[in-house]
CSV table of C-alpha atoms in Angstrom, one decimal:
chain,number,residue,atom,x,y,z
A,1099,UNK,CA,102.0,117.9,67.4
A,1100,UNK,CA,98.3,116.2,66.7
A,1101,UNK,CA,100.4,114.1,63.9
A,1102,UNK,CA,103.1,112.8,66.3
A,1103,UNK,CA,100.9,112.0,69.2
A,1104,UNK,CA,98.5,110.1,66.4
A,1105,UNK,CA,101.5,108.3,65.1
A,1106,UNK,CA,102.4,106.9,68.9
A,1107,UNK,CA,98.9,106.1,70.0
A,1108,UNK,CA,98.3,103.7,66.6
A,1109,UNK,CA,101.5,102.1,67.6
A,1110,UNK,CA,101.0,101.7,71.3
A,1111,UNK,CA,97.4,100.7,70.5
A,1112,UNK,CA,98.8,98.0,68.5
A,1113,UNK,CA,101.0,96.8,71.5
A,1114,UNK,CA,98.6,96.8,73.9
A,1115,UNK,CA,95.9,94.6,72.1
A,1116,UNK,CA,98.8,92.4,70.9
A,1117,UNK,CA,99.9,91.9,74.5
A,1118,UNK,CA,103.1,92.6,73.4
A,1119,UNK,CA,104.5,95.1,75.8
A,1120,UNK,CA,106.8,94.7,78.4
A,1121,UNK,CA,105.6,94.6,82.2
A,1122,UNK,CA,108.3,96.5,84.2
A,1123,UNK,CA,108.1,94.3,87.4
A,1124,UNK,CA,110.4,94.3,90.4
A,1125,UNK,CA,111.8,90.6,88.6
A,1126,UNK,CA,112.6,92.7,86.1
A,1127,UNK,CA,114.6,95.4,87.8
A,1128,UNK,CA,118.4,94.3,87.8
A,1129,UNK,CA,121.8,96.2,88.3
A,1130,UNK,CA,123.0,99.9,87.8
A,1131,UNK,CA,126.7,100.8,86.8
A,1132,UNK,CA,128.6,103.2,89.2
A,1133,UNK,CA,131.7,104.1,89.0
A,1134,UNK,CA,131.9,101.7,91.8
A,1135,UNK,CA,130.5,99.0,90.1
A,1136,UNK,CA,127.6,97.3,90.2
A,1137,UNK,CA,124.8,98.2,92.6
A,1138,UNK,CA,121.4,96.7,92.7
A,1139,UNK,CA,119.0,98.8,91.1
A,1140,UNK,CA,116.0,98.7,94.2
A,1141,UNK,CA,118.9,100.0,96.6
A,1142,UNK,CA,120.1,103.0,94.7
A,1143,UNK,CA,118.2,105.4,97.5
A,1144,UNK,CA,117.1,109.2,96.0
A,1145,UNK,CA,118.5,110.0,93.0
A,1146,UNK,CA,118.9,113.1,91.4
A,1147,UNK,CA,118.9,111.7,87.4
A,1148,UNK,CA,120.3,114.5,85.5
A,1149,UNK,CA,123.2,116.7,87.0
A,1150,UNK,CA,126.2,117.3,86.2
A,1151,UNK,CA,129.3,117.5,88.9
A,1152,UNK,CA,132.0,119.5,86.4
A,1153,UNK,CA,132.1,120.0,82.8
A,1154,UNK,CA,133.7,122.3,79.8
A,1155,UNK,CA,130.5,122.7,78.2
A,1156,UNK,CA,130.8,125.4,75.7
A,1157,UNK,CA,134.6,125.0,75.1
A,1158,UNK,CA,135.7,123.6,72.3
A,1159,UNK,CA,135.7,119.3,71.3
A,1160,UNK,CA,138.1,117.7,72.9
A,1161,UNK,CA,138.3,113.6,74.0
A,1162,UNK,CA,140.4,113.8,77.2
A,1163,UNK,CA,139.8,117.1,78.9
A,1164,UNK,CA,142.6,118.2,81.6
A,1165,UNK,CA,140.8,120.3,84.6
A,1166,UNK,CA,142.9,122.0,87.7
A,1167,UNK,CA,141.8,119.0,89.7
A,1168,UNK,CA,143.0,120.8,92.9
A,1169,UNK,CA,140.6,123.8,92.4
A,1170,UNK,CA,138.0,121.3,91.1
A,1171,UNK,CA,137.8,119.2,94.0
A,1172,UNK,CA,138.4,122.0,96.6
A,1173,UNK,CA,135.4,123.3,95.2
A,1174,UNK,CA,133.0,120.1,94.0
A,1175,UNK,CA,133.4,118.1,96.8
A,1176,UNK,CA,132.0,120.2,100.0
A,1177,UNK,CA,129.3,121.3,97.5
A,1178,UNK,CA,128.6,117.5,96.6
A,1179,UNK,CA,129.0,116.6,100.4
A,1180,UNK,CA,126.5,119.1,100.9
A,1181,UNK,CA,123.7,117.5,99.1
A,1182,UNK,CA,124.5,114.2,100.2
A,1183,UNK,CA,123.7,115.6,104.0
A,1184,UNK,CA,120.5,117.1,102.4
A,1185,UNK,CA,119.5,113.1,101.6
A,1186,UNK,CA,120.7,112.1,97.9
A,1187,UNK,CA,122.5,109.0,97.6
A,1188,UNK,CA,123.3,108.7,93.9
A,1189,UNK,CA,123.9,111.1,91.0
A,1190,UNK,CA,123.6,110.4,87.5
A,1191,UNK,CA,126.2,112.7,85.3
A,1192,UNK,CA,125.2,113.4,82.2
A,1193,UNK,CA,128.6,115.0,81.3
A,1194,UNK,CA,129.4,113.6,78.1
A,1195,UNK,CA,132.4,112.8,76.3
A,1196,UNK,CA,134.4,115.1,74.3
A,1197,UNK,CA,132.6,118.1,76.7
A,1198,UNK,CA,134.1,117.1,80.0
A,1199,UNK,CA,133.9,113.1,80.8
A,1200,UNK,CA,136.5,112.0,83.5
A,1201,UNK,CA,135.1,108.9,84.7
A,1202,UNK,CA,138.5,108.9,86.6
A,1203,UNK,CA,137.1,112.3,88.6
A,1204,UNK,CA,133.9,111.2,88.9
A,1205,UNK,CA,135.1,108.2,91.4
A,1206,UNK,CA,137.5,110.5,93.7
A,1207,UNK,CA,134.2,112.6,94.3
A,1208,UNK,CA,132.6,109.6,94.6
A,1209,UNK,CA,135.5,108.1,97.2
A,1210,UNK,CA,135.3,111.6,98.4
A,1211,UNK,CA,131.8,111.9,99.4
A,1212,UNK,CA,130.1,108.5,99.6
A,1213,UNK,CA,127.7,109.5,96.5
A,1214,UNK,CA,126.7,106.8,94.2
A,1215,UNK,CA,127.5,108.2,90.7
A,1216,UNK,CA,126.8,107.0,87.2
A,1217,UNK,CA,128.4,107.8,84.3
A,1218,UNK,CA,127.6,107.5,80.1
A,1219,UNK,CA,128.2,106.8,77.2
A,1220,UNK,CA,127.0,107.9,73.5
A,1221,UNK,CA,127.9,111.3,71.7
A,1222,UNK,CA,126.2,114.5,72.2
A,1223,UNK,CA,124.4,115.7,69.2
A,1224,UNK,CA,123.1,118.8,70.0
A,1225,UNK,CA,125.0,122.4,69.9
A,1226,UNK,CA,124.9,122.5,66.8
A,1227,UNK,CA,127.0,119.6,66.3
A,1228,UNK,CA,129.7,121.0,68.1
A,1229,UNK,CA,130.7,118.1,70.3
A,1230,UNK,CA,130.3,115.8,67.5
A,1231,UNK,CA,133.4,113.7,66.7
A,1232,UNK,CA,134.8,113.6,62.9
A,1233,UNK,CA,134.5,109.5,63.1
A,1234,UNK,CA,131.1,110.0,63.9
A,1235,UNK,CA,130.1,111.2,60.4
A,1236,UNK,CA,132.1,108.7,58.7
A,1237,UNK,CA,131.2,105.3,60.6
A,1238,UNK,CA,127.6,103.9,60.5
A,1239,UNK,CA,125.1,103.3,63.1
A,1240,UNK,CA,126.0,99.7,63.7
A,1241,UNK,CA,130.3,100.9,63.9
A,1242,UNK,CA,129.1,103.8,66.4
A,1243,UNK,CA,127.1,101.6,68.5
A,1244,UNK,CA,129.9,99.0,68.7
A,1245,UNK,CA,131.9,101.8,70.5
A,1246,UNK,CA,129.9,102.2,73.3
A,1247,UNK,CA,129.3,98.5,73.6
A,1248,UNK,CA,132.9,98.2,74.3
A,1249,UNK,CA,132.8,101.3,76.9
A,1250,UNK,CA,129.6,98.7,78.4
A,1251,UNK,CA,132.0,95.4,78.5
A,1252,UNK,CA,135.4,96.5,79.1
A,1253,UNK,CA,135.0,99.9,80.6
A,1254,UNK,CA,135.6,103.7,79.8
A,1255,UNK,CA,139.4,105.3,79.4
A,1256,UNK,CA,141.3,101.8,81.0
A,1257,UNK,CA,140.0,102.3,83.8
A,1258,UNK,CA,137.4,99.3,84.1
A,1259,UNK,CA,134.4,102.0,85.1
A,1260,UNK,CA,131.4,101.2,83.1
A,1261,UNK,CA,128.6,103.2,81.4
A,1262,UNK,CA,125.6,103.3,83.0
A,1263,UNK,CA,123.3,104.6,80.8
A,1264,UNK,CA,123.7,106.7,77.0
A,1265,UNK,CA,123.3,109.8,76.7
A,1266,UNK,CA,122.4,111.5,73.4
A,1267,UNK,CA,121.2,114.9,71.9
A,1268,UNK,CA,119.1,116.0,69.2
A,1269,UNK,CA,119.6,120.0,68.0
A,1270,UNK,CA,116.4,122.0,67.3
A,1271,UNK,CA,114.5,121.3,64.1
A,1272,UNK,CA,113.9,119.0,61.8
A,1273,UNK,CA,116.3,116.2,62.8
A,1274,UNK,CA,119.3,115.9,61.1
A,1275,UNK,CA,120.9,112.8,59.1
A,1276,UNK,CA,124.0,112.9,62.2
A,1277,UNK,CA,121.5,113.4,65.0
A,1278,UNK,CA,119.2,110.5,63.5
A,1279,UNK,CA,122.0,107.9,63.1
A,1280,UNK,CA,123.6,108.8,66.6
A,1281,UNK,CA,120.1,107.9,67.9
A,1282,UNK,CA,119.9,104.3,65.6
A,1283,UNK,CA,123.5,103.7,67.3
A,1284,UNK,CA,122.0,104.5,71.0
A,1285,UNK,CA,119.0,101.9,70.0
A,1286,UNK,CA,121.3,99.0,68.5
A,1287,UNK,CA,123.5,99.7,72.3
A,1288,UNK,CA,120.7,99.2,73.7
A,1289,UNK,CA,119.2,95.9,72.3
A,1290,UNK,CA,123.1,94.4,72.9
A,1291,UNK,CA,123.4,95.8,76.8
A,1292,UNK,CA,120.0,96.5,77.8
A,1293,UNK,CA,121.2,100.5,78.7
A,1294,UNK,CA,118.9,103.1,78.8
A,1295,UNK,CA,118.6,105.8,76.0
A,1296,UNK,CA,118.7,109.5,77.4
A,1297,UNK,CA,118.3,111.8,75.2
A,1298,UNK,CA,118.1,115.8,75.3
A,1299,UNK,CA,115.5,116.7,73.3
A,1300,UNK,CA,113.8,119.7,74.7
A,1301,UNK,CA,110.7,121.2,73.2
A,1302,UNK,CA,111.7,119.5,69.5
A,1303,UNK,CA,108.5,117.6,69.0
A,1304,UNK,CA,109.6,116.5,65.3
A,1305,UNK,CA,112.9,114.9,67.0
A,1306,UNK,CA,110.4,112.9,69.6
A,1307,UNK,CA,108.6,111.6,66.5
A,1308,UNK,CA,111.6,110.4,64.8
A,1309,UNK,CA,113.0,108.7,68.1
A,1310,UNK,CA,110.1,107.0,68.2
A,1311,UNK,CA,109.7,105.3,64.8
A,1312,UNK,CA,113.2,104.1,65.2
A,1313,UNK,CA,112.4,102.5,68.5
A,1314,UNK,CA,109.5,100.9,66.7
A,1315,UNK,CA,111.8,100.2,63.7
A,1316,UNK,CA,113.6,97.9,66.4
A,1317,UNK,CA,111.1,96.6,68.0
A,1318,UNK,CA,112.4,98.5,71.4
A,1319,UNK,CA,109.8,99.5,74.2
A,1320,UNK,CA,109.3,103.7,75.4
A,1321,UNK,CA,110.3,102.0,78.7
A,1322,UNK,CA,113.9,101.9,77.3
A,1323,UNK,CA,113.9,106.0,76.3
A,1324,UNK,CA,114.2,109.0,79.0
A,1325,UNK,CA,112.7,112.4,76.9
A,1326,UNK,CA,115.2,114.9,78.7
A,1327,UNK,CA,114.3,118.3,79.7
A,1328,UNK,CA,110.9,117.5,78.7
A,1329,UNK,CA,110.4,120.4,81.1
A,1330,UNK,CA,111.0,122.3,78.1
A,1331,UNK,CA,108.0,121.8,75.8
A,1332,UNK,CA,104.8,123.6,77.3
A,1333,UNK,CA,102.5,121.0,76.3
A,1334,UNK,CA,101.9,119.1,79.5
A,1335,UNK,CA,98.9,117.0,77.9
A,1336,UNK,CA,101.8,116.0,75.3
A,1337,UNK,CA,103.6,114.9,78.0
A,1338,UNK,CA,101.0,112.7,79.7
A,1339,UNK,CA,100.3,110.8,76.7
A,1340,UNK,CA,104.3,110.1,75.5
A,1341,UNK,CA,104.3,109.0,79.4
A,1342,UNK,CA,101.0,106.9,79.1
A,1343,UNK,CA,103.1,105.0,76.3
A,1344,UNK,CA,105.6,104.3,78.6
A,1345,UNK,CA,108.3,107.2,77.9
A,1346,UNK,CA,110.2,108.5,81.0
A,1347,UNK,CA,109.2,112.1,81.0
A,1348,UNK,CA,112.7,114.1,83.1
A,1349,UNK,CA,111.5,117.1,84.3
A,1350,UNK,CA,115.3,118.3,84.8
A,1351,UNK,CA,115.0,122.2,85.5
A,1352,UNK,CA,114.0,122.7,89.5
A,1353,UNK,CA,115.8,126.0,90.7
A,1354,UNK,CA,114.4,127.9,93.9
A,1355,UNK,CA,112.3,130.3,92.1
A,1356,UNK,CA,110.3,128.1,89.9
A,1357,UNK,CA,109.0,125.8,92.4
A,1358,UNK,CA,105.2,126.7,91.6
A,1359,UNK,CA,106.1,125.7,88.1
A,1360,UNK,CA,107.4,122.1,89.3
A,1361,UNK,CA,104.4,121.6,91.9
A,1362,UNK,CA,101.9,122.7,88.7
A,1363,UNK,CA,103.5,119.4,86.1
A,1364,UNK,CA,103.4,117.2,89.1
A,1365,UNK,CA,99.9,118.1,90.0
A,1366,UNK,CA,98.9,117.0,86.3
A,1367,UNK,CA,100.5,113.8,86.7
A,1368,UNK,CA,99.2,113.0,89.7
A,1369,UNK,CA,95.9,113.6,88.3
A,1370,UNK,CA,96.4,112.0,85.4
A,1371,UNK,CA,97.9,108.8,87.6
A,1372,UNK,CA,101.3,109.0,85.9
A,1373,UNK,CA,103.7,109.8,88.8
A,1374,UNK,CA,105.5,106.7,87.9
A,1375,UNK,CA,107.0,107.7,84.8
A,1376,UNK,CA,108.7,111.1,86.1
A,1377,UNK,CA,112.3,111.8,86.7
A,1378,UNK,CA,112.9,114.9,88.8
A,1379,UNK,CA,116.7,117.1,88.6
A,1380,UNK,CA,118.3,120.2,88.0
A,1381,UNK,CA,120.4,119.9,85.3
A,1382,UNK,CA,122.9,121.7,87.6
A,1383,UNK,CA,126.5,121.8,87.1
A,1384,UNK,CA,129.2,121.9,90.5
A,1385,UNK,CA,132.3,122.6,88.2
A,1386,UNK,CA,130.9,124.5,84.7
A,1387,UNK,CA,133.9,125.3,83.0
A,1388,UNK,CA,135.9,126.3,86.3
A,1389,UNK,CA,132.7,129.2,87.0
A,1390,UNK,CA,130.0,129.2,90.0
A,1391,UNK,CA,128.5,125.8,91.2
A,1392,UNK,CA,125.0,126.2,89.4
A,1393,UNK,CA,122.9,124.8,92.3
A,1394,UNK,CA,121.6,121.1,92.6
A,1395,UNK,CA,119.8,121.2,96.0
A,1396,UNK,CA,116.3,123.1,95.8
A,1397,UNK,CA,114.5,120.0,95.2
A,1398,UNK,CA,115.5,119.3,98.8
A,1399,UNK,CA,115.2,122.6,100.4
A,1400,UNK,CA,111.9,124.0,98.0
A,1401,UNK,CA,110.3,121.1,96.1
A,1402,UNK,CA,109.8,118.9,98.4
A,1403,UNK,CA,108.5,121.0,101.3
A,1404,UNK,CA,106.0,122.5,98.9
A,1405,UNK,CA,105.0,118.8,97.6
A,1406,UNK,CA,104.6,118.0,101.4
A,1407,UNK,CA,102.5,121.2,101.4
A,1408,UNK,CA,100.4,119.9,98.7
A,1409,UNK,CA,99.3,116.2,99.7
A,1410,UNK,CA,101.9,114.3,98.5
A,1411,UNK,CA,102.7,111.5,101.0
A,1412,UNK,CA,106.2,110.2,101.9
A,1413,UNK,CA,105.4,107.3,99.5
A,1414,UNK,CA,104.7,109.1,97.0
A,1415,UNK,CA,108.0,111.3,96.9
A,1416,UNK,CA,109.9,108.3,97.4
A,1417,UNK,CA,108.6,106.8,94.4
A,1418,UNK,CA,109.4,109.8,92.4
A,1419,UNK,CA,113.0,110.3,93.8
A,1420,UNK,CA,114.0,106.4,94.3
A,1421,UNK,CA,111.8,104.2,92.7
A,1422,UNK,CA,111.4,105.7,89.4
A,1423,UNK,CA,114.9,106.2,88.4
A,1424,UNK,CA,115.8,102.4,89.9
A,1425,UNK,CA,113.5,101.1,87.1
A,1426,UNK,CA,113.9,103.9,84.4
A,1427,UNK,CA,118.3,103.2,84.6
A,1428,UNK,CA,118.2,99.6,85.3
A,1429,UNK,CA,119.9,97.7,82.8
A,1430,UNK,CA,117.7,95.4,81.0
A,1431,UNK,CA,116.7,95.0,77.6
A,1432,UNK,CA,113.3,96.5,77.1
A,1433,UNK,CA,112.2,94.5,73.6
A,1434,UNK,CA,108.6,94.3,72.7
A,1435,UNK,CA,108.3,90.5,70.7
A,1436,UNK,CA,105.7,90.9,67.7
């Protein structure tokens, strides 16, 4: 852990003396992809980053999965209607493809409820490689990345609905040669449509030091990278320095019963004056495999009344809940010029 967190400081060090990283000001900020369209990124309202409305994670690969759309929806869209009453205005669904993308679903719930939702692109590289296509071994980096460039400019499936950010994965361990090029693929998508990299990674410190040398490998800021369920790793000091470099640090695991645990991590990036590089979600899931809705609303009805509880002013939860992900998703290209 000392070696990775020596590795980032020498390079951010570097950057800051040079001058050479990027200020993230409201100029800056541009548009987010729904499956809508385009929004403006300021206006996207509270935002719940990483949820998931259905997928068929933990069946088998498949491109073009076919749900019971009837039972789906009977059941998705009260639920989803549900929390948009409880305040949230857009949803970022981090169902991949080849585990459950239907960008095609994604806007009836949309039509259904009034929810702003965003969609991906990328390949998901963890699960042991499970929901790794057979191309994806054979093409290189620059072929992969061209993929999901065309998703970006011409849309996803036919249907004209564009990726809003990429979503990738890295399996526990020492990072593998599949997970590593996936990764180089996310970085060259990003320098060519200015999309943000999100990228389970969990506790795997190893995988966070290899994501970062590639970034610097292409002269790409932290500010382009998301660290998913950093909630994961038990290191909060970690944390606070990858998010002092400019990393988004997605805390993505609020239930009911671990609210403590979620007011304790804000607390130390409150402290630490950091509040404006966290991303707050469940990682819930209204449709997993046709099972129980596994929840995405105790942020509203538990977090934030014990965050009111604990000082934090409207301001404040706003920024968390509205600003932050407007700036972490908006599409821009986050280069640092050496």
């Amino acid at each position: 852990m000392r070696h990775v967190l020596v590795r980032l400081s020498i390079w951010m060090s570097i950057l800051l003396l040079t001058g050479c990283l990027p200020e993230d000001t409201d100029e800056q900020l541009s548009v987010i992809h729904t499956v809508h369209g385009q929004v403006d990124a300021r206006e996207i309202g509270f935002t719940l980053s990483h949820e998931h409305l259905m997928s068929n994670f933990g069946m088998p690969i498949e491109e073009t999965f076919e749900y019971g759309e009837t039972a789906l929806y009977s059941q998705v869209i009260p639920y989803a209607k549900k929390v948009k009453e409880l305040g949230v205005n857009t949803i970022f669904d981090y169902t991949a493809n080849y585990f459950g993308r239907r960008v095609d679903i994604l806007k009836t719930i949309s039509d259904s409820t009034g929810l702003q939702i965003v969609t991906n692109t990328g390949i998901y590289g963890a699960a042991d490689d499970r929901y790794i296509p057979d191309y994806a071994y054979h093409e290189t980096s620059e072929e992969l990345a061209a993929r999901w460039i065309d998703e970006f400019r011409n849309g996803i499936d036919g249907t004209g609905i564009r990726p809003g950010f990429i979503k990738l994965a890295f399996d526990d361990g020492e990072p593998s040669e599949i997970d590593t090029k996936l990764f180089e693929a996310g970085v060259i998508t990003h320098l060519e449509t200015g999309l943000t990299i999100a990228v389970h990674t969990g506790s795997n410190l190893a995988a966070v030091q290899t994501q970062f040398e590639i970034l610097e490998k292409y002269s790409v800021s932290p500010e382009a990278w998301i660290w998913t369920h950093a909630n994961w790793h038990d290191d909060t000091g970690f944390l606070l320095s990858v998010a002092s470099m400019g990393g988004w640090i997605s805390l993505d695991g609020v239930k009911e019963e671990n609210t403590d645990e979620f007011i304790s991590r804000l607390e130390a990036f409150r402290d630490a004056g950091l509040l404006h590089k966290v991303l707050l979600s469940h990682d819930g899931d209204a449709w997993p495999m046709g099972g129980e809705i596994r929840p995405f609303h105790a942020i509203f009805t538990h977090l934030l009344p014990a965050m009111r509880e604990n000082g934090y002013s409207e301001n404040a939860i706003h920024q968390i809940l509205s600003d932050n992900p407007s700036q972490a998703y908006s599409i821009k290209k986050r280069i640092i010029d050496i």
